[in-house]
PDB file of C-alpha atoms in Angstrom:
ATOM      1  CA  UNK A  16      -1.362   9.814 -29.157  1.00 48.00           C
ATOM      2  CA  UNK A  17       0.581   8.983 -32.338  1.00 52.00           C
ATOM      3  CA  UNK A  18      -1.471   8.115 -35.345  1.00 63.00           C
ATOM      4  CA  UNK A  19       1.254   5.678 -36.297  1.00 66.00           C
ATOM      5  CA  UNK A  20       0.154   3.431 -33.368  1.00 81.00           C
ATOM      6  CA  UNK A  21      -0.921  -0.021 -34.621  1.00 87.00           C
ATOM      7  CA  UNK A  22      -3.534  -2.066 -32.299  1.00 89.00           C
ATOM      8  CA  UNK A  23      -2.441  -5.473 -31.465  1.00 90.00           C
ATOM      9  CA  UNK A  24      -5.238  -7.770 -32.138  1.00 90.00           C
ATOM     10  CA  UNK A  25      -3.474 -10.705 -30.272  1.00 88.00           C
ATOM     11  CA  UNK A  26      -4.369  -8.883 -27.099  1.00 85.00           C
ATOM     12  CA  UNK A  27      -7.855  -9.471 -27.871  1.00 88.00           C
ATOM     13  CA  UNK A  28      -7.574 -13.016 -29.081  1.00 90.00           C
ATOM     14  CA  UNK A  29      -8.413 -14.437 -25.940  1.00 90.00           C
ATOM     15  CA  UNK A  30     -11.455 -16.111 -24.168  1.00 91.00           C
ATOM     16  CA  UNK A  31     -12.877 -14.088 -21.183  1.00 90.00           C
ATOM     17  CA  UNK A  32     -12.351 -17.089 -18.942  1.00 89.00           C
ATOM     18  CA  UNK A  33      -8.566 -16.725 -19.683  1.00 87.00           C
ATOM     19  CA  UNK A  34      -8.386 -13.022 -18.535  1.00 85.00           C
ATOM     20  CA  UNK A  35      -7.082 -12.578 -14.674  1.00 83.00           C
ATOM     21  CA  UNK A  36      -9.896 -11.431 -12.220  1.00 83.00           C
ATOM     22  CA  UNK A  37      -9.667  -7.926 -10.651  1.00 85.00           C
ATOM     23  CA  UNK A  38      -8.834  -7.996  -7.028  1.00 89.00           C
ATOM     24  CA  UNK A  39     -12.016  -7.417  -4.797  1.00 92.00           C
ATOM     25  CA  UNK A  40     -12.972  -5.326  -1.837  1.00 94.00           C
ATOM     26  CA  UNK A  41     -14.520  -8.028   0.519  1.00 94.00           C
ATOM     27  CA  UNK A  42     -14.332  -9.256   3.731  1.00 95.00           C
ATOM     28  CA  UNK A  43     -11.501 -11.969   4.131  1.00 96.00           C
ATOM     29  CA  UNK A  44     -12.953 -15.511   4.953  1.00 96.00           C
ATOM     30  CA  UNK A  45     -13.005 -16.609   8.508  1.00 97.00           C
ATOM     31  CA  UNK A  46      -9.867 -17.935   9.583  1.00 97.00           C
ATOM     32  CA  UNK A  47      -6.053 -17.228   9.248  1.00 98.00           C
ATOM     33  CA  UNK A  48      -4.937 -14.942   6.341  1.00 98.00           C
ATOM     34  CA  UNK A  49      -1.982 -12.996   5.712  1.00 98.00           C
ATOM     35  CA  UNK A  50      -1.937  -9.569   4.453  1.00 98.00           C
ATOM     36  CA  UNK A  51      -0.492  -6.100   4.013  1.00 98.00           C
ATOM     37  CA  UNK A  52      -1.881  -3.780   6.898  1.00 97.00           C
ATOM     38  CA  UNK A  53      -1.962   0.013   6.760  1.00 97.00           C
ATOM     39  CA  UNK A  54      -3.385   2.038   9.711  1.00 96.00           C
ATOM     40  CA  UNK A  55      -4.942   5.323   9.186  1.00 96.00           C
ATOM     41  CA  UNK A  56      -6.672   8.011  11.308  1.00 96.00           C
ATOM     42  CA  UNK A  57     -10.321   8.783   9.554  1.00 96.00           C
ATOM     43  CA  UNK A  58     -13.163  10.942  10.323  1.00 97.00           C
ATOM     44  CA  UNK A  59     -16.277   9.121   9.099  1.00 96.00           C
ATOM     45  CA  UNK A  60     -19.908  10.755   9.725  1.00 96.00           C
ATOM     46  CA  UNK A  61     -18.158  13.284  12.205  1.00 97.00           C
ATOM     47  CA  UNK A  62     -16.835  10.388  14.216  1.00 97.00           C
ATOM     48  CA  UNK A  63     -13.098   9.643  14.832  1.00 97.00           C
ATOM     49  CA  UNK A  64     -11.931   6.414  13.718  1.00 97.00           C
ATOM     50  CA  UNK A  65      -8.784   4.206  13.015  1.00 97.00           C
ATOM     51  CA  UNK A  66      -9.184   2.314   9.787  1.00 97.00           C
ATOM     52  CA  UNK A  67      -7.182  -0.821   9.315  1.00 97.00           C
ATOM     53  CA  UNK A  68      -7.004  -1.442   5.684  1.00 97.00           C
ATOM     54  CA  UNK A  69      -5.522  -4.681   4.476  1.00 98.00           C
ATOM     55  CA  UNK A  70      -4.378  -6.026   1.142  1.00 98.00           C
ATOM     56  CA  UNK A  71      -4.574 -10.038   1.122  1.00 97.00           C
ATOM     57  CA  UNK A  72      -1.742 -12.151   0.458  1.00 98.00           C
ATOM     58  CA  UNK A  73      -2.884 -15.565   1.189  1.00 97.00           C
ATOM     59  CA  UNK A  74      -5.201 -17.738   3.326  1.00 97.00           C
ATOM     60  CA  UNK A  75      -3.332 -19.834   5.835  1.00 97.00           C
ATOM     61  CA  UNK A  76      -6.227 -21.596   7.368  1.00 97.00           C
ATOM     62  CA  UNK A  77      -9.736 -21.310   6.809  1.00 97.00           C
ATOM     63  CA  UNK A  78     -12.435 -21.651   9.628  1.00 96.00           C
ATOM     64  CA  UNK A  79     -14.949 -23.346   7.065  1.00 95.00           C
ATOM     65  CA  UNK A  80     -12.596 -25.646   4.605  1.00 93.00           C
ATOM     66  CA  UNK A  81     -15.186 -25.016   1.841  1.00 95.00           C
ATOM     67  CA  UNK A  82     -14.901 -21.358   1.845  1.00 94.00           C
ATOM     68  CA  UNK A  83     -13.286 -19.731  -0.977  1.00 94.00           C
ATOM     69  CA  UNK A  84      -9.678 -18.376   0.167  1.00 96.00           C
ATOM     70  CA  UNK A  85      -8.631 -14.748  -0.472  1.00 94.00           C
ATOM     71  CA  UNK A  86      -6.784 -14.069  -3.866  1.00 92.00           C
ATOM     72  CA  UNK A  87      -3.765 -12.075  -3.673  1.00 94.00           C
ATOM     73  CA  UNK A  88      -4.572  -8.317  -4.022  1.00 96.00           C
ATOM     74  CA  UNK A  89      -8.406  -8.670  -2.581  1.00 96.00           C
ATOM     75  CA  UNK A  90      -8.599  -6.046   0.086  1.00 97.00           C
ATOM     76  CA  UNK A  91     -10.557  -5.360   3.213  1.00 96.00           C
ATOM     77  CA  UNK A  92     -10.923  -3.004   5.912  1.00 95.00           C
ATOM     78  CA  UNK A  93     -12.115  -2.563   9.639  1.00 95.00           C
ATOM     79  CA  UNK A  94     -12.993   0.534  11.301  1.00 95.00           C
ATOM     80  CA  UNK A  95     -12.524   1.208  15.128  1.00 96.00           C
ATOM     81  CA  UNK A  96     -14.822   4.134  16.115  1.00 97.00           C
ATOM     82  CA  UNK A  97     -12.890   6.140  18.957  1.00 97.00           C
ATOM     83  CA  UNK A  98     -16.205   7.781  20.285  1.00 97.00           C
ATOM     84  CA  UNK A  99     -17.423   4.375  21.315  1.00 95.00           C
ATOM     85  CA  UNK A 100     -15.855   2.189  24.411  1.00 97.00           C
ATOM     86  CA  UNK A 101     -16.359  -0.894  22.281  1.00 95.00           C
ATOM     87  CA  UNK A 102     -14.280   0.610  19.397  1.00 95.00           C
ATOM     88  CA  UNK A 103     -11.575   1.633  21.696  1.00 96.00           C
ATOM     89  CA  UNK A 104     -11.776  -1.684  23.358  1.00 95.00           C
ATOM     90  CA  UNK A 105     -11.521  -3.466  20.144  1.00 94.00           C
ATOM     91  CA  UNK A 106      -8.529  -1.260  19.047  1.00 95.00           C
ATOM     92  CA  UNK A 107      -6.794  -1.735  22.264  1.00 94.00           C
ATOM     93  CA  UNK A 108      -7.174  -5.642  21.800  1.00 93.00           C
ATOM     94  CA  UNK A 109      -6.187  -6.078  18.163  1.00 93.00           C
ATOM     95  CA  UNK A 110      -3.046  -3.489  18.573  1.00 92.00           C
ATOM     96  CA  UNK A 111      -1.735  -5.091  21.862  1.00 89.00           C
ATOM     97  CA  UNK A 112       0.146  -7.951  20.230  1.00 82.00           C
ATOM     98  CA  UNK A 113       1.555  -5.711  17.270  1.00 87.00           C
ATOM     99  CA  UNK A 114       2.555  -2.710  19.420  1.00 90.00           C
ATOM    100  CA  UNK A 115       5.772  -4.313  20.185  1.00 88.00           C
ATOM    101  CA  UNK A 116       6.858  -3.761  16.820  1.00 88.00           C
ATOM    102  CA  UNK A 117       6.517  -0.290  17.399  1.00 89.00           C
ATOM    103  CA  UNK A 118       8.182  -0.145  20.644  1.00 90.00           C
ATOM    104  CA  UNK A 119       5.274   1.859  22.203  1.00 92.00           C
ATOM    105  CA  UNK A 120       1.519   1.540  23.043  1.00 91.00           C
ATOM    106  CA  UNK A 121       0.801   5.266  21.908  1.00 94.00           C
ATOM    107  CA  UNK A 122      -1.849   4.984  19.545  1.00 93.00           C
ATOM    108  CA  UNK A 123      -0.790   8.355  17.828  1.00 95.00           C
ATOM    109  CA  UNK A 124       2.829   7.239  17.544  1.00 94.00           C
ATOM    110  CA  UNK A 125       1.535   3.718  15.666  1.00 94.00           C
ATOM    111  CA  UNK A 126      -0.639   5.418  13.519  1.00 94.00           C
ATOM    112  CA  UNK A 127       1.824   7.806  12.565  1.00 95.00           C
ATOM    113  CA  UNK A 128       4.211   5.156  11.531  1.00 95.00           C
ATOM    114  CA  UNK A 129       1.946   4.270   8.499  1.00 95.00           C
ATOM    115  CA  UNK A 130       1.533   7.917   7.633  1.00 94.00           C
ATOM    116  CA  UNK A 131       3.447   9.386   4.602  1.00 94.00           C
ATOM    117  CA  UNK A 132       7.129   9.281   5.369  1.00 94.00           C
ATOM    118  CA  UNK A 133       6.550   6.898   8.376  1.00 94.00           C
ATOM    119  CA  UNK A 134       8.457   3.726   8.698  1.00 94.00           C
ATOM    120  CA  UNK A 135       5.345   1.534   7.389  1.00 95.00           C
ATOM    121  CA  UNK A 136       4.392   3.885   4.956  1.00 95.00           C
ATOM    122  CA  UNK A 137       4.086   1.060   2.505  1.00 96.00           C
ATOM    123  CA  UNK A 138       2.286  -1.331   5.268  1.00 96.00           C
ATOM    124  CA  UNK A 139       3.464  -3.989   7.235  1.00 97.00           C
ATOM    125  CA  UNK A 140       3.112  -7.753   6.434  1.00 97.00           C
ATOM    126  CA  UNK A 141       0.932  -9.547   9.226  1.00 97.00           C
ATOM    127  CA  UNK A 142      -1.043 -12.498   9.913  1.00 97.00           C
ATOM    128  CA  UNK A 143      -4.619 -11.755  10.834  1.00 97.00           C
ATOM    129  CA  UNK A 144      -7.314 -14.158  12.524  1.00 97.00           C
ATOM    130  CA  UNK A 145     -10.790 -13.182  11.955  1.00 96.00           C
ATOM    131  CA  UNK A 146     -14.354 -14.130  11.774  1.00 95.00           C
ATOM    132  CA  UNK A 147     -17.470 -12.878  10.130  1.00 94.00           C
ATOM    133  CA  UNK A 148     -20.296 -11.373  12.287  1.00 92.00           C
ATOM    134  CA  UNK A 149     -23.766 -10.297  10.897  1.00 90.00           C
ATOM    135  CA  UNK A 150     -25.460  -7.017  11.589  1.00 86.00           C
ATOM    136  CA  UNK A 151     -28.595  -7.393  14.012  1.00 86.00           C
ATOM    137  CA  UNK A 152     -29.917  -4.094  11.906  1.00 86.00           C
ATOM    138  CA  UNK A 153     -29.623  -5.695   8.334  1.00 88.00           C
ATOM    139  CA  UNK A 154     -27.954  -8.470   6.536  1.00 84.00           C
ATOM    140  CA  UNK A 155     -24.531  -6.878   6.126  1.00 90.00           C
ATOM    141  CA  UNK A 156     -21.536  -8.987   7.057  1.00 91.00           C
ATOM    142  CA  UNK A 157     -18.310  -7.543   9.062  1.00 91.00           C
ATOM    143  CA  UNK A 158     -14.846  -8.919   9.360  1.00 93.00           C
ATOM    144  CA  UNK A 159     -14.221  -9.193  13.105  1.00 93.00           C
ATOM    145  CA  UNK A 160     -10.636  -9.072  13.749  1.00 95.00           C
ATOM    146  CA  UNK A 161      -9.506 -11.303  16.577  1.00 94.00           C
ATOM    147  CA  UNK A 162      -5.871 -11.202  16.556  1.00 93.00           C
ATOM    148  CA  UNK A 163      -3.149  -9.767  14.489  1.00 95.00           C
ATOM    149  CA  UNK A 164       0.589 -10.902  14.639  1.00 94.00           C
ATOM    150  CA  UNK A 165       3.469  -9.167  12.642  1.00 95.00           C
ATOM    151  CA  UNK A 166       5.185 -11.717  10.200  1.00 94.00           C
TER     152      UNK A 166
END
């Protein structure tokens, strides 16, 4: 760093409330939200899974009108474990509507479309309909994707 660099005090001459908030990693609110979707293959705790990572664009319709809408840039993800019939069934249900975009129902082809060098490496803009479910084991909340459509 150059010793001649002068700090610009005007960068600090603001109130904390005037600074923008960082995007958060949290469940999208129940309802309909638009997002940038990326799909990837993962191994978590030695279990194969498909991850849907989403970066929020905006809330379109909230199930609870008093809920806080997403802020652009907020992110969340959903996992579908492939070693479970429930995980595979949920993945099938969610991918069925958007598989037409890829011209195939082959899961590997769809996942590879989001990989480095794939057509959707930068993501795919989608509309996500979801709700929130609570774990029976603890107080954790999970976003349950009901439907995804390509914008």
